[in-house]
Each structure stands twice: as structure tokens, then as C-alpha cells.
Amino acid sequence: MTDTNRPLPYADDVETIPADEADDIQQVIQALELILARSQAKSGQFRADVHVKTHGYAQGELRVLPNLPDELAQGLFGHDGVYPAVVRFSNAASQAQFDAVPDGRGMAIKVLGVDGDVVLADEQRGPAQDFVMINHPVFFARNVKDYLRLEQVLVQADDKPLATLQAGLTGGDWNPLHWHWREMRAVAQIAGQMPAHTASITYFSMAPIRFGNFAAKYRAKPAGDRHESYLALIQRLASQTDAMRLALEETLNTQEVLFEFQVQLRTSEQTMPIEDATVEWPERESPYRTVAHLLLPRQEIALLRQQVAYQHLSFNVWHALAAHRPLGGINRVRRRAYELSCDWRRQQTDHVSLASRRH
């Protein structure tokens, strides 16, 4: 490894936290509370603000590779081993829509049986390492302040798409030089992705995490092609609302699914910022490298979807080992946002439970 692509060491000051960030995060939470309340008033359900529609849950194994080089043998990946995992596939939108509609898609992995200090344990399953990803390499907001502005746009637009796009792009300033082109392009790229089989998609962390002695982004990349599954999906999309769920169920009924879990080590302060989640770290400077395989064996995942324990699973980037602590402003605001979303969805459970007792 040359000096030009040697990973930068992690240090506690790798993050730069603005003095007013805590206040901005509180305003984000207030805006999100209003958005969730409006959604509940319209739908009658206590739904999360994103990833509302689940395509399926699957049981699997994260298999850490043996003999990794020192810079990759960090934290959970410090030695080879096999860890049980639960995987959720979902859409990214704030509503459960027809699968033919373009949208971002998400993969969340909950690795169980982990050892070491954790930042935040899973309330239901104890120590866990969650990896939360979407099928786009960057986030749609640079930092907390940008995220706050976009949340306020959603509040003001009140679920009107054209008003949301207009306000998000211009920010109330009609000088095009001041418009938020990069952020709105990322929003459009995420929301505009055409449907694809969930087992054929590459999923990205978007924001960085600590990777032991270094910092990194991560992704899950399919191992092999699944053209036959994709063709079947295309035929279904025209008529089936839940085509992606049915395609995933049929695939796992007949074959295993394998992803390569890869990390991209941070090698440059200039081109690989911690505090700007809209910047894609260049692979020519630091390529993604495989550290584990995620294996989903053949299984009847339709049965898992019906189990209450899976329906109430919470995936959170802060369910993490200290060695893989989330980094950057977007992850800092996600900590509060995930807590709010989890508490909000729990109200739906309590509501359903109360209604069942009444009947």
C-alpha cells in the first residue's frame, strides 16, 4: 500500500460539530413530529417517515473473511467468524406505494451475537451491529443544517410534491446561483430509481462510520447476476402491487442469495469529508474491498413477515459497536430521528393491542 492511498487514522476530533448543531437537531425533531402527526391524521396509522413499505425479512449469516490485512481486520471484522443476521428489504418512500413507481430501496442488516462495547444496544435483542443502507452512494443533505431546511420544506409544503420541489430547490431565493442543485439532484436520483429485484441491487451506507483505527463507508454488493429474477419482476410490475415482495419470496424459496459486504477506507481529508454526506468518496483513490459475505440461505420468508417480532424490529445505525460508531452530522441527527421514529411506531403496536382487547 502506497502513502497516497494509506488510510487516515481515526481520531476523536475527526468530526467537526457546529456550535448551534444541538439546536438545529431539536428543530429537526420538532419538524419531524409535525410531519408524523399529519401522516397519522391522514392514514390513521403511526407510520415511520421513511422506509414505510417492507418487501421482506430474511434470516442469514454474516461470514467475516479470514486473513484480512491489518487495515481491514478492525472491530467486528478483526477475526474470521460467522454471525447470525436478520435482513430487511424495503422501499425508501414515506408511503406504501405501488412497486412500479420509481423509488429508492433499502437494505438493513442486524448482526447478532457481537462482542465488545456498544454505543446503543437493541432494546429487543441486546448488543447488535446494524448496517443501514440505500441504493444510492450519497445522502441528499450535506449536514444537519441542510437536513433541517429540507424538513422545514416538507412541513411548509404539506405533502404537495410540486411545492416541495420548488421550495427545496430555491430555498425562497430566486437567484439560480443560490439554488440547492446538488441536494435536489440527490433527492431526484434516489426517488427516481427504476424498480429492480432486491437481490440484484447494490446498497450503500451513504454516511461514514468509524472502522476501528480508521473511518470508512460500506456497501453490500450482489455476488453474481439474477437476470431471470429481474425478467420475472418486470412482468409482475404491471399488475401486482407487491411485485418486489413476491419476487424476493420466490427467489429465496428456490435459491440462496449472496452479497459481498465491502468497506471503503478514508484516505483523504479533501476528497473524503466526514461532515458532507453529499460527497461520493472516489473509488479511484480508495476502492471498496470485501471483508465479509452476507449469505441468505433458501427459506420461506413469507412466514417471517407475518411474525410480530419481525414487524416490530428496529434498525438503527446507532445500534453499533464502539469500533463502528457512526460519524458526521447526518448520523448525529439520525440518532434522535431514529429514536423518535421507533417510539412513534411503538404507539401503533399499543393502539392495535388495545383495540384487540376491546374486541
Coordinates of C-alpha atoms in Angstrom, one line a residue:
M1 CA 0.0 0.0 0.0
T2 CA 1.4 3.4 -1.1
D3 CA 1.4 6.5 1.1
T4 CA -1.1 8.1 -1.3
N5 CA -3.8 5.5 -0.5
R6 CA -2.9 4.7 3.0
P7 CA -6.0 5.0 5.3
L8 CA -6.1 8.0 7.6
P9 CA -6.1 7.2 11.3
Y10 CA -9.2 7.7 13.3
A11 CA -9.1 10.4 16.0
D12 CA -11.8 11.8 18.3
D13 CA -11.6 15.1 16.5
V14 CA -12.3 13.6 13.1
E15 CA -15.8 15.2 13.4
T16 CA -16.4 18.9 13.4
I17 CA -19.6 19.7 15.4
P18 CA -21.0 23.2 14.8
A19 CA -21.8 25.2 18.0
D20 CA -25.5 25.5 17.0
E21 CA -26.0 21.9 15.9
A22 CA -27.8 20.8 19.0
D23 CA -30.4 23.5 18.5
D24 CA -30.7 22.6 14.8
I25 CA -31.3 18.9 15.7
Q26 CA -34.0 19.9 18.1
Q27 CA -35.7 21.8 15.4
V28 CA -35.4 18.8 13.1
I29 CA -37.2 16.7 15.7
Q30 CA -39.9 19.2 16.1
A31 CA -40.5 19.3 12.3
L32 CA -40.5 15.5 12.1
E33 CA -43.0 15.3 14.9
L34 CA -45.3 17.5 13.0
I35 CA -44.8 15.5 9.8
L36 CA -45.6 12.2 11.6
A37 CA -48.7 13.7 13.3
R38 CA -50.0 14.8 9.9
S39 CA -49.4 11.4 8.4
Q40 CA -51.2 9.8 11.3
A41 CA -54.1 12.1 10.9
K42 CA -54.5 11.2 7.2
S43 CA -53.8 7.5 7.4
G44 CA -54.9 6.6 10.9
Q45 CA -51.6 4.7 11.4
F46 CA -48.5 5.5 13.4
R47 CA -46.1 5.1 10.5
A48 CA -42.4 6.0 10.2
D49 CA -41.4 8.9 8.0
V50 CA -39.4 6.7 5.6
H51 CA -39.0 3.0 4.6
V52 CA -42.7 2.5 5.3
K53 CA -43.1 -0.5 3.0
T54 CA -41.2 -3.6 3.7
H55 CA -40.5 -6.0 0.9
G56 CA -39.4 -8.8 3.2
Y57 CA -37.3 -10.0 6.1
A58 CA -34.8 -12.8 5.8
Q59 CA -32.5 -14.7 8.2
G60 CA -28.9 -15.0 7.2
E61 CA -25.3 -15.1 8.2
L62 CA -22.5 -12.6 8.0
R63 CA -19.3 -14.5 7.3
V64 CA -16.2 -12.5 8.1
L65 CA -13.4 -13.5 5.8
P66 CA -10.2 -15.0 7.2
N67 CA -6.7 -13.5 6.9
L68 CA -7.8 -9.9 6.2
P69 CA -5.0 -7.3 6.0
D70 CA -4.4 -5.3 9.2
E71 CA -6.2 -2.2 7.9
L72 CA -9.4 -4.3 7.2
A73 CA -9.2 -6.5 10.3
Q74 CA -11.0 -4.0 12.5
G75 CA -13.8 -4.2 15.1
L76 CA -16.3 -6.8 14.1
F77 CA -14.0 -7.9 11.3
G78 CA -11.0 -8.3 13.5
H79 CA -11.1 -12.1 13.0
D80 CA -13.0 -14.6 10.9
G81 CA -16.3 -15.8 12.2
V82 CA -19.9 -16.4 11.4
Y83 CA -22.6 -14.2 12.9
P84 CA -26.4 -14.7 12.7
A85 CA -28.1 -11.8 11.0
V86 CA -31.6 -10.5 10.2
V87 CA -32.0 -8.6 6.9
R88 CA -34.9 -6.2 6.0
F89 CA -35.5 -5.1 2.4
S90 CA -37.8 -2.0 2.0
N91 CA -38.7 1.0 -0.1
A92 CA -37.5 4.4 0.8
A93 CA -40.6 6.5 0.4
S94 CA -42.8 7.8 3.2
Q95 CA -45.8 5.9 1.9
A96 CA -46.5 2.3 0.8
Q97 CA -46.9 2.7 -2.9
F98 CA -47.2 0.5 -6.0
D99 CA -43.9 -1.2 -6.6
A100 CA -43.8 0.0 -10.2
V101 CA -43.4 3.6 -9.0
P102 CA -39.7 4.7 -9.1
D103 CA -38.2 4.9 -5.6
G104 CA -35.1 4.3 -3.5
R105 CA -34.7 0.8 -2.0
G106 CA -33.2 0.0 1.3
M107 CA -31.3 -2.9 3.0
A108 CA -30.8 -3.1 6.7
I109 CA -28.7 -5.8 8.4
K110 CA -28.8 -6.6 12.1
V111 CA -25.8 -8.7 13.1
L112 CA -26.4 -10.6 16.3
G113 CA -24.0 -12.2 18.8
V114 CA -21.4 -9.4 18.6
D115 CA -18.8 -8.9 21.3
G116 CA -17.4 -5.6 22.5
D117 CA -18.6 -2.3 23.8
V118 CA -21.7 -0.9 22.1
V119 CA -22.8 2.6 21.6
L120 CA -26.5 1.8 21.7
A121 CA -28.0 -1.7 22.3
D122 CA -31.1 -3.0 20.5
E123 CA -33.8 -2.8 23.1
Q124 CA -35.3 -6.1 22.0
R125 CA -32.2 -8.2 21.1
G126 CA -29.4 -6.7 23.2
P127 CA -26.0 -6.0 21.7
A128 CA -26.1 -5.8 17.9
Q129 CA -24.4 -4.2 15.0
D130 CA -26.8 -2.7 12.5
F131 CA -25.8 -1.7 9.0
V132 CA -28.4 0.5 7.3
M133 CA -28.1 1.2 3.6
I134 CA -29.9 2.5 0.5
N135 CA -29.3 2.0 -3.2
H136 CA -27.5 5.3 -3.7
P137 CA -23.9 6.3 -2.7
V138 CA -24.7 9.7 -1.1
F139 CA -27.2 11.3 1.1
F140 CA -29.5 14.2 0.0
A141 CA -28.3 16.7 2.6
R142 CA -24.8 17.7 3.4
N143 CA -25.2 18.3 7.2
V144 CA -27.7 18.9 9.9
K145 CA -28.5 22.5 8.8
D146 CA -29.3 21.3 5.3
Y147 CA -31.4 18.5 6.7
L148 CA -33.3 20.9 8.9
R149 CA -34.0 23.1 5.8
L150 CA -35.4 20.2 3.9
E151 CA -37.6 19.1 6.8
Q152 CA -39.0 22.6 7.1
V153 CA -39.7 22.5 3.4
L154 CA -41.7 19.3 3.9
V155 CA -43.6 21.0 6.7
Q156 CA -44.4 24.1 4.7
A157 CA -45.3 22.2 1.5
D158 CA -47.6 19.8 3.5
D159 CA -47.3 16.8 1.2
K160 CA -47.6 18.8 -2.1
P161 CA -44.9 17.4 -4.5
L162 CA -44.6 20.5 -6.7
A163 CA -44.4 22.8 -3.7
T164 CA -41.8 20.6 -2.1
L165 CA -39.6 20.5 -5.2
Q166 CA -39.9 24.3 -5.7
A167 CA -39.1 25.2 -2.1
G168 CA -36.4 22.6 -1.8
L169 CA -34.6 23.8 -4.9
T170 CA -34.9 27.6 -4.4
G171 CA -35.0 27.9 -0.6
G172 CA -37.0 31.0 -1.2
D173 CA -34.2 32.6 -3.2
W174 CA -34.9 33.1 -6.9
N175 CA -31.3 33.6 -7.9
P176 CA -30.4 30.3 -9.6
L177 CA -26.8 30.7 -8.4
H178 CA -28.0 30.2 -4.9
W179 CA -30.3 27.2 -5.6
H180 CA -29.5 23.9 -3.9
W181 CA -28.8 21.9 -7.1
R182 CA -26.6 19.1 -5.6
E183 CA -29.1 18.3 -2.8
M184 CA -32.1 18.3 -5.1
R185 CA -30.3 16.2 -7.7
A186 CA -29.6 13.6 -5.0
V187 CA -33.2 13.6 -4.0
A188 CA -34.3 13.1 -7.6
Q189 CA -31.7 10.4 -8.2
I190 CA -32.8 8.4 -5.1
A191 CA -36.6 8.8 -5.6
G192 CA -36.3 8.3 -9.4
Q193 CA -34.6 4.9 -9.4
M194 CA -36.5 2.3 -11.5
P195 CA -37.5 -0.9 -9.8
A196 CA -35.1 -3.8 -9.7
H197 CA -35.1 -7.2 -7.9
T198 CA -34.0 -6.5 -4.3
A199 CA -31.3 -9.2 -4.6
S200 CA -29.7 -7.5 -7.7
I201 CA -29.2 -4.1 -6.1
T202 CA -26.0 -2.6 -4.6
Y203 CA -26.7 -0.8 -1.3
F204 CA -24.6 1.9 0.3
S205 CA -24.2 3.4 3.8
M206 CA -24.1 7.0 2.3
A207 CA -22.6 8.4 5.5
P208 CA -19.3 7.2 7.2
I209 CA -18.7 5.2 10.3
R210 CA -15.7 4.5 12.5
F211 CA -13.9 1.4 11.3
G212 CA -11.7 0.6 14.3
N213 CA -8.5 2.6 13.8
F214 CA -9.8 4.2 10.6
A215 CA -13.0 5.7 9.1
A216 CA -15.0 4.1 6.2
K217 CA -18.1 3.9 4.2
Y218 CA -19.6 0.5 3.4
R219 CA -21.8 -1.2 0.9
A220 CA -23.4 -4.6 0.1
K221 CA -22.9 -5.8 -3.5
P222 CA -24.7 -8.8 -5.0
A223 CA -22.4 -11.7 -5.9
G224 CA -23.5 -12.8 -9.4
D225 CA -26.3 -11.8 -11.7
R226 CA -30.0 -12.6 -11.4
H227 CA -31.4 -11.8 -14.9
E228 CA -34.1 -14.5 -14.6
S229 CA -35.5 -12.9 -11.4
Y230 CA -35.3 -9.5 -13.0
L231 CA -37.3 -10.6 -16.0
A232 CA -40.0 -12.1 -13.8
L233 CA -40.2 -8.9 -11.8
I234 CA -40.7 -6.8 -15.0
Q235 CA -43.7 -9.0 -15.9
R236 CA -45.2 -8.6 -12.5
L237 CA -44.8 -4.9 -12.0
A238 CA -47.7 -4.1 -14.4
S239 CA -50.3 -5.9 -12.3
Q240 CA -49.0 -6.7 -8.8
T241 CA -48.8 -4.0 -6.1
D242 CA -46.3 -6.1 -4.1
A243 CA -44.3 -7.5 -7.0
M244 CA -40.9 -7.0 -5.3
R245 CA -42.0 -8.8 -2.2
L246 CA -43.4 -11.8 -4.2
A247 CA -40.2 -11.9 -6.4
L248 CA -38.0 -12.0 -3.3
E249 CA -40.1 -14.7 -1.7
E250 CA -39.9 -16.9 -4.8
T251 CA -36.2 -16.3 -5.2
L252 CA -35.4 -17.4 -1.6
N253 CA -37.8 -20.3 -1.9
T254 CA -35.6 -21.8 -4.6
Q255 CA -32.0 -20.5 -4.1
E256 CA -29.6 -18.8 -1.7
V257 CA -28.7 -15.1 -2.1
L258 CA -25.2 -13.9 -1.5
F259 CA -23.9 -10.3 -1.1
E260 CA -20.3 -9.1 -0.7
F261 CA -20.0 -6.8 2.3
Q262 CA -17.4 -4.2 1.4
V263 CA -15.7 -1.2 3.0
Q264 CA -14.1 1.9 1.6
L265 CA -11.4 3.2 3.8
R266 CA -10.9 7.0 4.1
T267 CA -7.6 8.0 2.6
S268 CA -8.1 11.8 2.0
E269 CA -9.4 14.7 4.1
Q270 CA -10.0 16.8 0.9
T271 CA -12.0 14.3 -1.2
M272 CA -13.5 12.2 1.5
P273 CA -15.1 14.6 4.0
I274 CA -16.8 13.3 7.2
E275 CA -19.2 16.3 7.5
D276 CA -20.6 16.4 4.0
A277 CA -22.7 13.4 3.2
T278 CA -23.5 14.5 -0.3
V279 CA -19.9 13.8 -1.5
E280 CA -19.2 10.4 -3.0
W281 CA -15.8 9.2 -2.0
P282 CA -13.8 8.5 -5.2
E283 CA -13.2 4.8 -5.7
R284 CA -10.1 5.6 -7.8
E285 CA -8.4 6.8 -4.5
S286 CA -9.8 4.1 -2.3
P287 CA -11.7 1.1 -3.8
Y288 CA -14.3 -0.9 -1.9
R289 CA -12.8 -4.1 -0.5
T290 CA -14.6 -7.2 0.6
V291 CA -14.4 -8.0 4.3
A292 CA -17.4 -10.4 4.7
H293 CA -20.1 -12.3 2.8
L294 CA -23.8 -12.0 3.7
L295 CA -25.5 -15.3 3.0
L296 CA -29.2 -15.6 2.8
P297 CA -30.0 -19.4 2.6
R298 CA -33.1 -20.8 1.0
Q299 CA -36.1 -20.1 3.3
E300 CA -39.8 -19.3 3.5
I301 CA -39.6 -15.6 4.2
A302 CA -43.3 -15.2 3.8
L303 CA -43.6 -16.8 7.3
L304 CA -41.2 -14.2 8.8
R305 CA -43.3 -11.3 7.5
Q306 CA -46.3 -12.5 9.5
Q307 CA -44.4 -12.7 12.8
V308 CA -45.0 -9.8 15.2
A309 CA -41.3 -10.0 16.4
Y310 CA -40.1 -9.1 12.9
Q311 CA -42.8 -6.5 12.2
H312 CA -41.5 -4.6 15.2
L313 CA -37.8 -4.9 14.5
S314 CA -35.9 -1.6 14.8
F315 CA -32.9 -1.0 12.6
N316 CA -30.7 1.9 13.7
V317 CA -27.2 2.9 12.7
W318 CA -26.5 3.7 16.3
H319 CA -27.1 0.0 17.3
A320 CA -23.4 -0.3 16.8
L321 CA -20.1 -1.4 18.4
A322 CA -18.0 1.5 19.6
A323 CA -15.5 0.4 17.0
H324 CA -18.1 1.2 14.3
R325 CA -19.6 4.3 15.8
P326 CA -21.5 6.4 13.2
L327 CA -19.7 9.6 12.1
G328 CA -20.8 13.0 10.8
G329 CA -23.6 15.4 11.3
I330 CA -26.2 13.3 9.3
N331 CA -25.5 10.4 11.5
R332 CA -25.8 12.6 14.6
V333 CA -29.2 13.8 13.6
R334 CA -30.2 10.3 12.7
R335 CA -29.7 9.2 16.3
R336 CA -32.5 11.5 17.5
A337 CA -34.7 10.9 14.4
Y338 CA -34.5 7.1 14.8
E339 CA -35.4 7.3 18.4
L340 CA -38.5 9.4 17.6
S341 CA -39.5 7.1 14.7
C342 CA -39.2 4.0 16.9
D343 CA -41.2 5.5 19.7
W344 CA -43.8 6.6 17.2
R345 CA -44.2 3.2 15.6
R346 CA -44.5 1.7 19.1
Q347 CA -47.7 3.6 19.5
Q348 CA -49.2 1.7 16.6
T349 CA -48.4 -1.5 18.5
D350 CA -50.0 -0.2 21.6
H351 CA -53.0 1.0 19.6
V352 CA -53.6 -2.4 17.9
S353 CA -53.1 -4.2 21.2
L354 CA -55.7 -2.0 23.0
A355 CA -58.2 -2.4 20.1
S356 CA -57.8 -6.2 20.2
R357 CA -58.5 -6.3 23.9
R358 CA -61.7 -4.2 23.4
H359 CA -63.0 -6.8 20.9

